[in-house]
Short mmCIF file of C-alpha atoms in Angstrom, two decimals:
data_model
loop_
_atom_site.label_atom_id
_atom_site.label_comp_id
_atom_site.label_asym_id
_atom_site.label_seq_id
_atom_site.Cartn_x
_atom_site.Cartn_y
_atom_site.Cartn_z
CA MET A 1 151.57 78.58 14.41
CA PRO A 2 149.86 80.97 16.73
CA THR A 3 148.25 79.20 19.45
CA ALA A 4 144.61 79.48 20.57
CA ASP A 5 143.71 81.25 23.45
CA PRO A 6 142.85 79.24 26.54
CA LYS A 7 138.88 79.24 27.26
CA PRO A 8 137.99 81.14 30.26
CA LYS A 9 137.28 79.28 33.65
CA PRO A 10 134.09 79.89 34.80
CA GLU A 11 133.84 82.45 37.91
CA PRO A 12 132.55 80.15 41.19
CA PRO A 13 129.31 81.07 42.61
CA PRO A 14 129.66 83.45 45.48
CA LYS A 15 130.06 81.79 49.04
CA ARG A 16 127.38 82.69 51.33
CA PRO A 17 129.00 84.82 54.19
CA ARG A 18 129.09 83.01 57.62
CA ARG A 19 127.83 86.16 59.34
CA GLU A 20 124.54 85.45 57.41
CA ARG A 21 124.35 81.82 58.35
CA LYS A 22 124.57 82.96 61.99
CA GLU A 23 122.09 85.49 61.58
CA SER A 24 119.69 83.36 59.91
CA GLY A 25 120.25 80.43 62.72
CA PHE A 26 119.72 83.17 65.76
CA VAL A 27 116.89 84.45 63.67
CA ALA A 28 115.38 80.96 63.59
CA VAL A 29 115.71 80.29 67.33
CA ARG A 30 114.71 83.21 68.41
CA THR A 31 111.56 82.65 66.31
CA ALA A 32 110.95 79.59 67.67
CA LEU A 33 111.41 80.84 71.11
CA THR A 34 109.09 83.48 70.66
CA ALA A 35 106.28 81.48 69.19
CA TRP A 36 106.72 79.13 72.30
CA LEU A 37 106.50 81.72 74.80
CA SER A 38 103.22 83.03 73.22
CA ARG A 39 101.63 79.93 73.97
CA PRO A 40 98.57 80.20 76.57
CA LEU A 41 100.40 77.74 79.15
CA ALA A 42 103.76 79.05 78.63
CA SER A 43 103.99 80.66 81.92
CA PHE A 44 102.90 77.93 83.85
CA HIS A 45 105.12 75.35 82.32
CA LEU A 46 107.98 77.59 82.80
CA VAL A 47 107.16 77.67 86.50
CA LEU A 48 107.02 73.96 86.76
CA ALA A 49 110.29 73.73 85.07
CA LEU A 50 112.26 76.12 87.31
CA THR A 51 110.74 74.56 90.32
CA GLY A 52 111.80 71.02 89.57
CA VAL A 53 115.22 71.98 88.43
CA LEU A 54 116.00 74.07 91.52
CA THR A 55 114.42 71.43 93.73
CA VAL A 56 116.72 68.74 91.96
CA ILE A 57 119.93 71.11 92.35
CA GLY A 58 119.05 71.38 95.94
CA ILE A 59 119.05 67.51 96.58
CA VAL A 60 122.23 66.96 95.09
CA MET A 61 124.14 69.66 96.80
CA VAL A 62 122.44 68.87 100.00
CA LEU A 63 123.68 65.24 99.60
CA SER A 64 127.09 66.60 98.88
CA ALA A 65 127.12 68.81 101.84
CA SER A 66 125.60 67.25 104.47
CA SER A 67 126.80 63.58 104.60
CA VAL A 68 129.82 64.65 107.00
CA ALA A 69 127.92 67.02 109.17
CA SER A 70 125.07 64.20 109.46
CA TYR A 71 127.52 61.47 110.78
CA ASN A 72 127.58 61.23 114.64
CA PRO A 73 128.67 57.96 116.25
CA LYS A 74 127.40 59.00 119.72
CA THR A 75 123.68 59.55 118.49
CA GLY A 76 123.88 56.82 115.99
CA SER A 77 123.22 59.09 113.28
CA GLY A 78 124.67 58.02 109.54
CA VAL A 79 125.86 60.21 106.76
CA TYR A 80 122.55 60.21 105.40
CA SER A 81 120.27 61.49 108.21
CA LEU A 82 120.21 64.93 107.03
CA PHE A 83 119.79 64.26 103.42
CA VAL A 84 116.71 61.78 104.50
CA LYS A 85 115.09 64.77 106.54
CA HIS A 86 115.76 66.87 103.45
CA LEU A 87 113.48 64.28 101.35
CA VAL A 88 110.95 64.46 103.97
CA PHE A 89 110.72 68.35 103.35
CA VAL A 90 110.80 68.27 99.65
CA ALA A 91 107.94 65.43 99.54
CA LEU A 92 105.86 67.81 102.30
CA GLY A 93 107.01 70.92 99.94
CA SER A 94 105.49 69.05 96.93
CA VAL A 95 102.13 68.41 98.68
CA VAL A 96 102.12 72.14 99.85
CA PHE A 97 103.27 73.21 96.07
CA TRP A 98 100.03 71.12 94.75
CA LEU A 99 97.69 72.79 97.32
CA GLY A 100 98.92 76.26 96.21
CA LEU A 101 98.22 75.32 92.82
CA ARG A 102 95.21 73.55 93.12
CA VAL A 103 93.17 75.63 95.74
CA LYS A 104 91.43 78.84 94.48
CA LEU A 105 92.84 82.00 94.31
CA GLU A 106 89.67 83.65 95.57
CA ARG A 107 89.66 81.11 98.65
CA ILE A 108 93.43 82.03 99.43
CA ARG A 109 92.39 85.81 99.51
CA ARG A 110 89.57 85.03 101.71
CA MET A 111 91.80 83.57 104.19
CA SER A 112 94.57 86.03 103.82
CA ALA A 113 93.43 87.61 106.92
CA THR A 114 93.07 84.82 109.12
CA ALA A 115 96.26 83.51 108.25
CA THR A 116 97.82 86.88 109.09
CA VAL A 117 96.26 86.70 112.85
CA ILE A 118 97.51 83.38 113.11
CA CYS A 119 101.07 84.08 112.33
CA LEU A 120 101.08 87.28 114.50
CA ILE A 121 99.86 84.82 117.48
CA LEU A 122 102.44 82.31 116.48
CA LEU A 123 105.15 85.01 116.37
CA VAL A 124 104.25 85.98 120.20
CA LEU A 125 103.95 82.25 121.18
CA VAL A 126 107.55 81.66 119.99
CA LEU A 127 108.94 84.35 122.33
CA THR A 128 107.49 82.47 125.54
CA PRO A 129 108.70 79.33 126.60
CA LEU A 130 106.71 76.98 124.04
CA GLY A 131 109.60 78.43 121.48
CA SER A 132 113.03 77.06 121.15
CA GLU A 133 116.60 78.74 120.54
CA VAL A 134 118.42 77.69 117.93
CA ASN A 135 121.96 79.63 116.79
CA GLY A 136 121.13 82.29 119.19
CA SER A 137 117.52 82.91 118.05
CA GLN A 138 114.21 82.13 119.58
CA GLY A 139 112.47 81.84 116.55
CA TRP A 140 111.37 77.98 116.15
CA PHE A 141 108.99 75.65 117.41
CA LYS A 142 110.36 72.07 117.75
CA ILE A 143 108.01 69.13 117.00
CA GLY A 144 109.89 66.03 117.54
CA GLU A 145 112.77 65.95 115.25
CA PHE A 146 111.52 68.83 113.35
CA THR A 147 111.12 72.58 113.66
CA PHE A 148 108.87 75.32 112.22
CA GLN A 149 109.60 78.60 111.79
CA PRO A 150 106.56 81.18 112.20
CA VAL A 151 108.43 84.11 110.34
CA GLU A 152 108.53 82.21 107.14
CA ALA A 153 104.83 81.82 106.92
CA ALA A 154 104.55 85.38 108.39
CA LYS A 155 106.12 86.48 104.98
CA VAL A 156 103.76 85.08 102.82
CA ALA A 157 100.54 85.70 105.02
CA LEU A 158 101.72 89.67 104.85
CA ALA A 159 102.13 89.14 101.07
CA PHE A 160 98.45 87.97 100.61
CA TRP A 161 96.60 90.26 102.91
CA GLY A 162 98.22 93.60 102.18
CA ALA A 163 97.91 92.99 98.59
CA HIS A 164 93.97 92.21 99.63
CA ILE A 165 93.66 95.38 101.45
CA LEU A 166 95.73 97.62 98.71
CA VAL A 167 93.26 96.38 96.38
CA ILE A 168 90.18 97.11 98.37
CA LYS A 169 91.61 100.77 98.94
CA TYR A 170 92.56 101.22 95.37
CA ASN A 171 89.75 104.34 94.98
CA VAL A 172 91.45 106.05 97.91
CA ILE A 173 94.99 104.93 97.75
CA HIS A 174 96.39 108.42 96.89
CA GLN A 175 95.70 109.36 100.20
CA TRP A 176 98.56 108.60 102.92
CA ARG A 177 96.31 107.14 105.73
CA HIS A 178 94.59 104.68 103.55
CA LEU A 179 97.81 103.88 102.14
CA LEU A 180 99.63 102.92 105.01
CA VAL A 181 97.03 102.04 107.68
CA PRO A 182 96.44 99.04 108.49
CA VAL A 183 99.25 97.34 106.22
CA VAL A 184 102.15 99.25 107.37
CA PRO A 185 101.44 99.32 111.23
CA ILE A 186 100.76 95.27 111.01
CA ALA A 187 104.12 94.83 109.13
CA LEU A 188 105.89 97.22 111.67
CA LEU A 189 104.48 94.78 114.45
CA MET A 190 105.81 91.69 112.71
CA PHE A 191 109.17 93.59 112.48
CA ALA A 192 109.44 94.33 116.12
CA LEU A 193 108.28 90.57 117.04
CA VAL A 194 110.99 89.28 114.60
CA MET A 195 113.53 91.34 116.48
CA LEU A 196 112.65 90.57 119.59
CA GLN A 197 113.88 86.81 118.74
CA PRO A 198 116.22 88.07 117.24
CA ASP A 199 116.05 87.38 113.54
CA LEU A 200 117.62 90.25 111.42
CA GLY A 201 117.66 88.27 108.35
CA GLY A 202 113.94 87.51 108.62
CA THR A 203 113.04 91.43 109.40
CA VAL A 204 115.04 92.43 106.17
CA THR A 205 112.93 89.77 104.00
CA LEU A 206 109.82 90.86 105.66
CA ALA A 207 110.60 94.63 104.60
CA VAL A 208 111.36 93.41 101.50
CA VAL A 209 107.56 92.08 100.97
CA LEU A 210 106.20 95.26 102.57
CA LEU A 211 108.48 97.48 99.65
CA ALA A 212 107.27 95.09 97.03
CA LEU A 213 103.45 95.22 98.25
CA LEU A 214 103.61 99.13 98.31
CA TRP A 215 105.56 99.35 95.18
CA PHE A 216 103.31 97.16 93.31
CA ALA A 217 100.16 98.73 94.52
CA GLY A 218 101.13 102.13 92.97
CA ALA A 219 102.77 103.93 96.12
CA PRO A 220 104.21 107.46 95.42
CA LYS A 221 108.12 107.24 94.78
CA ARG A 222 108.97 109.57 97.57
CA LEU A 223 107.54 107.35 100.12
CA PHE A 224 109.96 104.51 99.44
CA GLY A 225 112.91 107.33 99.88
CA VAL A 226 111.46 107.94 103.47
CA ILE A 227 111.06 104.07 104.11
CA LEU A 228 114.73 103.41 102.60
CA ALA A 229 116.06 106.12 104.59
CA GLY A 230 114.31 105.27 107.97
CA GLY A 231 115.45 101.61 107.12
CA LEU A 232 119.08 102.04 106.95
CA ALA A 233 119.03 104.23 110.03
CA GLY A 234 117.16 101.48 111.94
CA VAL A 235 119.50 98.78 110.69
CA LEU A 236 122.57 100.95 111.77
CA VAL A 237 121.12 101.37 115.28
CA LEU A 238 120.32 97.63 115.56
CA ALA A 239 123.76 96.97 114.45
CA VAL A 240 125.46 99.08 116.84
CA ILE A 241 123.48 97.94 119.96
CA ALA A 242 124.32 94.10 119.57
CA PRO A 243 127.47 93.35 119.96
CA TYR A 244 127.69 90.30 117.70
CA ARG A 245 125.73 92.75 114.76
CA LEU A 246 128.45 95.11 115.01
CA ALA A 247 131.33 92.45 114.93
CA ARG A 248 129.90 91.28 111.43
CA VAL A 249 129.43 94.36 110.08
CA MET A 250 133.49 95.26 111.17
CA SER A 251 134.30 91.90 109.55
CA PHE A 252 132.59 93.26 106.44
CA LEU A 253 134.36 96.29 106.46
CA SER A 254 137.52 94.80 106.89
CA PRO A 255 137.50 91.06 106.18
CA ASP A 256 141.31 90.25 106.41
CA ALA A 257 141.24 91.91 109.77
CA ASP A 258 140.33 88.59 112.03
CA VAL A 259 139.87 85.48 109.77
CA THR A 260 139.44 83.18 112.73
CA ALA A 261 136.52 84.96 114.32
CA GLU A 262 133.48 86.28 113.08
CA GLY A 263 135.26 86.73 109.36
CA PHE A 264 135.74 83.03 109.53
CA GLN A 265 132.94 81.96 107.36
CA ALA A 266 133.14 84.43 104.99
CA ASN A 267 136.48 84.06 104.23
CA GLN A 268 136.22 80.52 103.78
CA ALA A 269 133.43 80.82 101.26
CA LYS A 270 135.50 83.29 99.34
CA LEU A 271 138.43 80.35 99.43
CA ALA A 272 135.99 77.61 98.25
CA LEU A 273 134.82 79.73 95.33
CA ALA A 274 138.40 80.56 94.30
CA ASP A 275 139.39 76.58 94.64
CA GLY A 276 136.53 75.70 92.44
CA GLY A 277 137.52 77.58 89.43
CA PHE A 278 135.85 77.37 85.91
CA LEU A 279 134.80 73.79 86.07
CA GLY A 280 134.82 72.85 89.71
CA LYS A 281 136.56 69.80 91.46
CA GLY A 282 133.10 67.63 90.99
CA LEU A 283 130.48 66.48 92.85
CA GLY A 284 131.52 65.23 96.28
CA GLN A 285 135.31 66.31 95.98
CA GLY A 286 134.94 69.51 97.93
CA THR A 287 136.71 70.24 101.05
CA SER A 288 134.07 72.63 102.52
CA ASN A 289 131.63 70.26 103.78
CA TRP A 290 134.65 68.37 105.98
CA GLY A 291 134.11 71.18 108.50
CA TYR A 292 136.29 73.87 106.94
CA LEU A 293 132.90 75.87 106.19
CA PRO A 294 130.40 75.46 109.29
CA ASN A 295 126.84 75.60 108.25
CA VAL A 296 127.50 74.62 104.69
CA GLN A 297 124.38 72.86 103.85
CA ASN A 298 122.27 75.84 104.56
CA ASP A 299 123.30 79.44 104.29
CA PHE A 300 126.60 79.06 102.67
CA ILE A 301 125.65 76.41 100.09
CA PHE A 302 126.27 78.75 97.20
CA ALA A 303 130.10 78.50 98.43
CA LEU A 304 129.89 74.31 97.80
CA ILE A 305 128.32 74.76 94.26
CA GLY A 306 131.16 77.18 93.56
CA GLU A 307 133.86 74.63 94.93
CA GLU A 308 132.26 71.92 93.29
CA LEU A 309 130.73 72.84 89.71
CA GLY A 310 132.71 75.95 89.32
CA LEU A 311 131.79 79.06 88.01
CA ILE A 312 129.50 77.33 85.19
CA GLY A 313 127.59 76.04 88.12
CA CYS A 314 127.37 79.54 90.13
CA VAL A 315 125.98 81.00 86.48
CA VAL A 316 123.37 78.11 86.02
CA VAL A 317 121.95 78.78 89.24
CA LEU A 318 122.05 82.62 88.70
CA ALA A 319 120.28 81.87 85.50
CA LEU A 320 117.77 80.13 86.99
CA PHE A 321 116.96 82.72 89.57
CA GLY A 322 117.18 85.22 86.71
CA GLY A 323 114.35 82.89 85.06
CA VAL A 324 112.30 82.94 88.23
CA ALA A 325 112.32 86.80 88.13
CA ILE A 326 111.26 87.08 84.66
CA VAL A 327 108.72 84.62 84.76
CA GLY A 328 107.04 86.05 87.92
CA LEU A 329 107.16 89.70 86.55
CA ARG A 330 105.66 88.12 83.59
CA ILE A 331 102.77 86.28 85.33
CA ALA A 332 102.26 89.92 87.00
CA THR A 333 101.87 91.88 83.91
CA ARG A 334 99.95 89.17 81.97
CA ASN A 335 96.95 88.98 84.58
CA ILE A 336 94.08 91.32 84.67
CA ASP A 337 93.05 90.86 88.56
CA PRO A 338 94.76 93.49 90.43
CA TRP A 339 95.10 91.07 93.45
CA ILE A 340 96.96 88.58 91.30
CA ARG A 341 99.01 91.07 89.90
CA ILE A 342 100.11 92.90 93.24
CA VAL A 343 100.65 88.94 95.00
CA SER A 344 102.70 87.91 91.91
CA GLY A 345 105.18 90.56 91.64
CA THR A 346 105.24 90.70 95.46
CA LEU A 347 106.14 87.01 96.01
CA THR A 348 108.81 87.19 92.93
CA VAL A 349 110.64 89.99 93.91
CA PHE A 350 110.64 88.26 97.71
CA LEU A 351 112.02 85.23 96.18
CA VAL A 352 114.70 86.97 94.11
CA ALA A 353 115.72 89.45 96.31
CA GLN A 354 116.11 86.34 99.22
CA ALA A 355 118.41 84.42 96.69
CA GLY A 356 120.53 87.89 96.02
CA ILE A 357 120.88 88.57 99.49
CA ASN A 358 122.31 85.08 100.13
CA ILE A 359 124.55 84.99 97.18
CA GLY A 360 125.70 88.60 97.78
CA TYR A 361 127.14 87.59 101.16
CA VAL A 362 128.50 84.33 100.36
CA VAL A 363 130.87 86.33 97.58
CA GLY A 364 131.12 89.02 100.12
CA LEU A 365 129.06 92.01 98.67
CA LEU A 366 127.18 91.94 101.86
CA PRO A 367 127.24 91.35 105.42
CA VAL A 368 126.30 87.86 106.37
CA THR A 369 122.57 87.96 107.78
CA GLY A 370 121.75 84.15 107.82
CA VAL A 371 118.91 83.67 105.05
CA THR A 372 118.73 80.57 103.02
CA LEU A 373 119.19 80.31 99.24
CA PRO A 374 115.40 79.27 98.04
CA LEU A 375 114.99 75.85 97.24
CA ILE A 376 118.86 74.94 97.39
CA SER A 377 119.46 74.94 101.17
CA TYR A 378 118.81 72.41 103.35
CA GLY A 379 115.04 71.94 104.11
CA GLY A 380 112.95 72.94 106.70
CA THR A 381 109.93 75.86 106.73
CA SER A 382 112.02 77.65 104.28
CA LEU A 383 111.82 75.14 101.56
CA VAL A 384 108.58 74.20 102.46
CA ILE A 385 106.88 77.76 102.12
CA THR A 386 109.10 78.64 98.97
CA MET A 387 107.35 75.64 97.10
CA LEU A 388 104.19 77.06 98.72
CA ILE A 389 105.26 80.11 96.83
CA MET A 390 105.89 78.43 93.48
CA GLY A 391 102.54 77.06 93.60
CA VAL A 392 100.61 79.77 93.86
CA LEU A 393 102.62 81.38 90.87
CA ALA A 394 101.81 78.55 88.85
CA ASN A 395 98.33 78.97 90.01
CA ALA A 396 98.17 82.75 89.05
CA ALA A 397 99.95 81.66 85.62
CA ARG A 398 96.96 79.66 84.87
CA HIS A 399 94.92 82.93 85.49
CA GLU A 400 96.18 84.64 82.81
CA PRO A 401 93.17 85.60 79.99
CA GLU A 402 94.73 83.56 77.23
CA ALA A 403 95.27 80.51 79.84
CA VAL A 404 91.73 80.66 80.93
CA ALA A 405 90.27 80.71 77.58
CA ALA A 406 92.52 77.70 76.59
CA LEU A 407 92.02 75.67 79.74
CA ARG A 408 87.84 76.28 79.22
CA THR A 409 87.57 75.68 75.70
CA GLN A 410 90.56 72.77 75.07
CA GLY A 411 90.63 71.02 78.05
CA PRO A 412 92.75 71.09 81.19
CA GLY A 413 95.86 69.30 79.40
CA LYS A 414 98.44 66.64 80.45
CA PHE A 415 99.58 68.49 83.28
CA GLY A 416 96.04 69.46 84.59
CA ARG A 417 94.74 65.78 84.04
CA LEU A 418 97.69 64.56 85.91
CA LEU A 419 97.37 66.98 88.91
CA ARG A 420 93.53 67.03 88.89
CA LEU A 421 93.23 70.91 88.71
CA PRO A 422 90.29 72.51 88.04
CA ALA A 423 89.21 74.88 85.18
CA PRO A 424 90.10 78.80 86.33
CA ASP A 425 87.24 81.13 86.60
CA PRO A 426 87.40 84.21 84.32
CA TYR A 427 88.14 87.35 85.95
CA ARG A 428 84.88 89.25 86.76
CA PRO A 429 85.76 93.28 87.73
CA PRO A 430 83.70 94.53 90.68
CA ALA A 431 81.42 97.09 90.39
CA THR A 432 82.82 100.55 89.48
CA ARG A 433 82.53 103.44 91.80
CA LYS A 434 82.70 107.24 91.35
CA ALA A 435 84.61 109.47 92.76
CA ALA A 436 82.95 112.60 94.54
CA GLY A 437 83.54 115.66 96.33
CA ARG A 438 85.65 118.77 95.76
CA SER A 439 88.54 118.05 98.49
CA GLY A 440 90.29 115.67 95.94
CA ALA A 441 89.06 112.45 98.28
CA LYS A 442 87.35 109.77 96.57
CA ALA A 443 84.21 108.85 98.01
CA ALA A 444 83.44 104.96 97.98
CA ARG A 445 79.63 105.15 97.07
CA PRO A 446 78.00 102.61 94.65
CA ALA A 447 78.08 102.97 91.22
CA PRO A 448 74.68 103.70 89.49
CA ARG A 449 72.59 101.35 88.64
CA ALA A 450 72.93 101.51 84.92
CA ALA A 451 76.64 100.78 85.68
CA ARG A 452 75.96 97.63 87.86
CA PRO A 453 75.41 94.37 86.75
CA ALA A 454 71.35 93.57 87.10
CA PRO A 455 70.80 90.10 85.90
CA ALA A 456 67.52 89.69 87.41
CA GLN A 457 66.38 93.15 86.30
CA GLU A 458 67.62 91.81 82.69
CA ARG A 459 65.49 88.80 83.01
CA ARG A 460 62.50 90.86 84.15
CA ARG A 461 63.04 92.88 80.85
CA SER A 462 63.36 90.13 78.67
CA VAL A 463 59.97 88.52 80.06
CA ARG A 464 58.10 91.78 79.61
CA GLU A 465 59.60 92.72 76.32
CA PRO A 466 57.37 90.29 74.20
CA VAL A 467 54.09 91.15 76.18
CA ARG A 468 54.58 94.74 75.39
CA ARG A 469 55.18 94.08 71.78
CA SER A 470 52.00 91.82 71.58
CA ALA A 471 50.02 94.77 72.97
CA ALA A 472 51.21 97.21 71.08
CA ARG A 473 50.37 95.12 67.75
CA THR A 474 46.99 94.11 68.97
CA SER A 475 46.19 97.92 69.64
CA THR A 476 47.41 98.84 66.14
CA ALA A 477 45.35 95.92 64.38
CA THR A 478 42.43 97.35 66.33
CA SER A 479 42.86 100.81 65.57
CA ARG A 480 43.23 100.09 62.00
CA GLY A 481 39.92 97.69 61.88
CA GLY A 482 37.66 100.55 62.82
CA ALA A 483 38.79 102.89 65.55
CA ALA A 484 38.31 106.52 64.64
CA ARG A 485 40.64 109.38 66.51
CA THR A 486 39.94 112.82 67.14
CA THR A 487 42.04 115.14 67.99
CA ALA A 488 40.76 118.62 69.90
CA SER A 489 42.22 121.83 68.77
CA ARG A 490 45.20 122.66 71.64
CA GLY A 491 46.87 119.55 72.68
CA THR A 492 43.64 117.93 73.96
CA ARG A 493 44.16 114.05 74.13
CA SER A 494 42.72 111.61 71.45
CA THR A 495 39.61 109.37 72.08
CA ALA A 496 39.27 106.11 70.50
CA ASN A 497 36.07 105.06 69.31
CA ARG A 498 36.17 101.11 69.88
CA ARG A 499 33.16 99.80 68.07
CA GLY A 500 34.73 96.38 67.56
CA HIS A 501 35.04 95.69 71.10
CA ARG A 502 31.24 96.46 71.96
#
């Protein structure tokens, strides 16, 4: 008997490719991130988050790094003495952060010239017997158990004041004498005073501030070539004339020549990074803080991060400073006030460059210069000034046009109420100025009356306009009622016979 053919099995539905699922998940995350970044106060919240995370990392790492260095039975200091001082500096920096966030940026701009003069005076006084020498550099004022380093404040003052001068001279900034004077001479005077301490790391970071100011102000690119060439020549000269700087350079060029002298810290830092591996030894388990790496809580704390938190911890720190760079430049590009744009960009480049210099010489890419890792190294003037910079950046983020509109219409928000922050004022551009002269120079003469805002003139015009309209209506009605106009033959004026008024 013939057998019936079995029924064909239905084909299963095609499975969705896994790549599409991954792509859809990536698209969803990207869409959500884009929507969050498009919020008016996204930059402000990012600055707060980055400042808080970096500060917490610094507190934890200073606690791990300073316990052995703090203990001194001769002086009676316990294992937490340096950590307690660091917490005091964090508390002081938090107050300074709030002040930088709350004070109006216009007031900071007006005070920039006074701050620059005060910093210059302090840089002179620190070279006198009033100053104190620490680690071979006379650049500190000692006030009890605490110290103050005026060069850190001078960097911020130069950024504020330099941006103010360059904005004022915007119409004539294409001329070399207006571009360079007086910002560059004052900066060179600061360089000389800092090098007399001597402090090569402070001079390098001051130079970064000057270059960032000129870059964001729109200086020609050939100027940076000249400045960089002169700066490299100056660094070489300074390195040759000072024996300890020359020894650092030679140890950088040949790190294995003498691992017990000038190259000791650099080699120990690399060994600490190698011991950490991928995951690290764990918090408090590192050996660098037991005297194997001197000054680990200050300039070489990134090596301890690599040893205790491994490659993952180092990548997280690098990502956080990358976030500072992105957010700071985002604030600079989204603002329309030129002073805020220059200041935000300059302070961002300064912070990221200082972090790059510190991490660069820890991993062996740069010679040791002695600058701290912002917000993570042991507290002091650098920590307080860095928190002031982050506060100013957060203040600038609240002055973005979309943020100003949201804060003035929807209220201060949760953080604004908590921190008692006033609503920012919208940016009002100054009166326009025209260029004059055939020689190519732009004259700084006032704008014409029609181009300048004249609120008083507008008020007078609004008052006079109804009077003129009522007078015109009265004369029209009178002429229709019985006034007769006669016109002369060749352009003579018409005369009205006003019988109704007699």
